[in-house]
Coordinates of C-alpha atoms and ligand atoms in Angstrom, one line a residue:
M1 CA 359.6 114.6 123.2
I2 CA 356.9 113.2 125.6
A3 CA 353.7 115.0 126.4
I4 CA 351.7 114.5 129.5
A5 CA 348.2 115.5 130.6
S6 CA 345.7 114.5 133.3
D7 CA 342.4 115.4 134.9
H8 CA 342.0 116.5 138.5
A9 CA 342.3 112.9 139.7
G10 CA 345.7 112.5 138.1
I11 CA 347.3 115.8 138.7
G12 CA 349.5 114.7 141.7
L13 CA 350.8 111.7 139.9
K14 CA 351.3 113.8 136.7
A15 CA 353.8 116.0 138.6
Q16 CA 355.6 113.0 140.0
I17 CA 355.9 111.4 136.5
V18 CA 357.2 114.6 135.0
R19 CA 359.9 114.8 137.7
T20 CA 360.8 111.1 137.1
L21 CA 361.1 111.4 133.3
A22 CA 362.9 114.7 133.4
G23 CA 365.4 113.1 135.9
L24 CA 366.0 110.4 133.3
G25 CA 366.8 113.1 130.7
H26 CA 363.5 113.2 128.8
E27 CA 362.0 116.4 127.5
V28 CA 358.4 116.4 128.9
E29 CA 355.7 118.9 127.8
D30 CA 353.0 119.3 130.4
L31 CA 349.7 120.0 128.6
G32 CA 347.8 120.6 131.9
P33 CA 345.8 121.1 133.9
T34 CA 347.8 123.3 136.3
D35 CA 345.7 122.9 139.4
A36 CA 343.3 120.4 141.0
T37 CA 340.1 122.1 139.9
S38 CA 337.6 119.5 138.5
V39 CA 337.9 119.1 134.8
D40 CA 336.5 116.8 132.1
Y41 CA 339.1 114.1 131.2
P42 CA 338.1 114.0 127.4
D43 CA 339.3 117.6 127.0
Y44 CA 342.8 116.7 128.0
A45 CA 342.8 113.3 126.2
H46 CA 341.8 115.0 122.9
L47 CA 344.4 117.7 123.4
L48 CA 347.2 115.2 123.8
A49 CA 345.9 112.6 121.3
R50 CA 345.5 115.3 118.6
A51 CA 349.2 116.1 119.0
V52 CA 350.2 112.5 118.7
S53 CA 347.9 111.9 115.7
D54 CA 349.4 115.0 113.9
G55 CA 352.9 113.8 114.6
R56 CA 353.8 116.8 116.7
I57 CA 354.7 114.5 119.6
E58 CA 355.9 111.0 119.5
R59 CA 354.5 109.6 122.7
G60 CA 352.1 110.7 125.4
I61 CA 351.0 109.9 128.9
L62 CA 347.5 110.5 130.1
I63 CA 346.4 110.1 133.8
C64 CA 342.9 110.1 135.2
G65 CA 341.3 108.1 138.1
T66 CA 341.3 104.8 136.3
G67 CA 343.0 105.5 132.9
I68 CA 340.0 104.1 131.2
G69 CA 338.2 107.3 130.2
M70 CA 341.4 108.8 128.9
S71 CA 342.1 105.7 126.8
M72 CA 338.6 105.7 125.3
A73 CA 338.9 109.3 124.2
A74 CA 342.5 109.1 122.9
N75 CA 341.8 106.0 120.9
R76 CA 339.2 107.9 118.8
H77 CA 342.2 109.6 117.0
P78 CA 343.7 108.1 113.9
G79 CA 347.2 106.6 114.6
V80 CA 346.8 106.8 118.3
R81 CA 347.3 103.5 120.2
A82 CA 346.5 104.2 123.9
A83 CA 347.0 101.5 126.4
V84 CA 345.9 101.4 130.1
C85 CA 348.7 99.7 131.9
H86 CA 348.6 98.4 135.5
D87 CA 352.1 97.1 135.9
A88 CA 355.6 96.8 134.2
F89 CA 354.5 93.7 132.3
T90 CA 351.5 95.3 130.6
A91 CA 353.6 98.4 129.8
E92 CA 356.3 96.3 128.3
M93 CA 353.9 94.3 126.1
A94 CA 352.0 97.5 125.1
R95 CA 355.3 98.8 123.7
R96 CA 356.8 95.5 122.3
H97 CA 353.6 94.0 120.7
N98 CA 351.2 96.9 120.3
D99 CA 353.5 99.8 119.6
A100 CA 351.4 101.9 122.1
N101 CA 352.2 105.5 121.7
V102 CA 350.0 106.8 124.6
L103 CA 350.2 105.4 128.1
C104 CA 347.1 105.7 130.3
L105 CA 347.5 105.5 134.0
G106 CA 344.9 105.2 136.8
A107 CA 346.0 107.4 139.7
R108 CA 343.4 105.7 141.9
V109 CA 344.4 102.2 140.8
V110 CA 348.2 102.0 140.9
G111 CA 350.6 103.2 143.6
S112 CA 353.1 105.9 142.9
G113 CA 356.1 103.5 142.8
V114 CA 354.4 101.1 140.3
A115 CA 353.3 104.1 138.2
E116 CA 356.9 105.4 138.0
Q117 CA 358.0 101.9 137.0
I118 CA 355.3 101.7 134.3
A119 CA 356.3 105.1 132.9
R120 CA 360.0 104.2 132.8
V121 CA 359.2 100.9 130.9
F122 CA 356.9 102.8 128.5
V123 CA 359.5 105.3 127.5
S124 CA 362.4 102.9 127.2
T125 CA 361.0 99.8 125.5
P126 CA 361.2 99.5 121.7
F127 CA 358.5 98.0 119.4
D128 CA 359.3 94.4 118.4
G129 CA 358.1 95.0 114.8
D130 CA 358.0 91.9 112.5
R131 CA 354.6 90.0 112.8
H132 CA 353.5 92.6 115.3
A133 CA 353.8 95.4 112.7
R134 CA 351.3 93.6 110.5
R135 CA 348.9 93.2 113.3
V136 CA 349.2 96.8 114.5
A137 CA 348.6 98.0 110.9
K138 CA 345.3 96.0 110.9
I139 CA 344.2 98.1 113.9
E140 CA 343.7 101.0 111.6
W141 CA 341.4 99.2 109.3
E142 CA 337.9 100.7 108.8
V143 CA 335.2 99.1 110.9
S144 CA 331.7 99.2 109.4
Ligands
RB5_1 C1 336.9 111.5 137.6 O1 336.2 111.4 138.8 C2 337.0 110.1 137.0 O2 335.8 109.7 136.4 C3 338.1 110.2 135.9 O3 339.3 110.5 136.5 C4 338.5 108.9 135.2 O4 338.7 107.8 136.1 C5 337.6 108.5 134.1 O5 337.8 107.5 133.4

């Protein structure tokens, strides 16, 4: 199960990514918004990140203008590893080395074809584990 959410800047790309992933046989839960009315991206980032942090969904995709604000908000949640990806390579590495469980896309940064490719790589690439598992575990350490 993959959840997806956006702000107003990402709503068009969100619909496209939902269609792409559904076409590949994935079950996609759209957490909103449902129209292009201006909204605050943290509201949707927290909604989706909470579900990932609770274990209710395995992976999520967040889309705003740049992907940056969404990633900042999502990464406040324990267990959430949100990565802004700009191409297939960063998406592949985010999965293989960082075990990213939330993909953040910038609808004003990447074209629709590249965004589709990034999403496909994100949902199909496994985590490499091994030494990367040790490093990913250290991400959760308390910072004080
Ligand atoms: C909205 O204008 C824009 O700030 C938002 O989509 C996002 O890019 C924030 O990081």
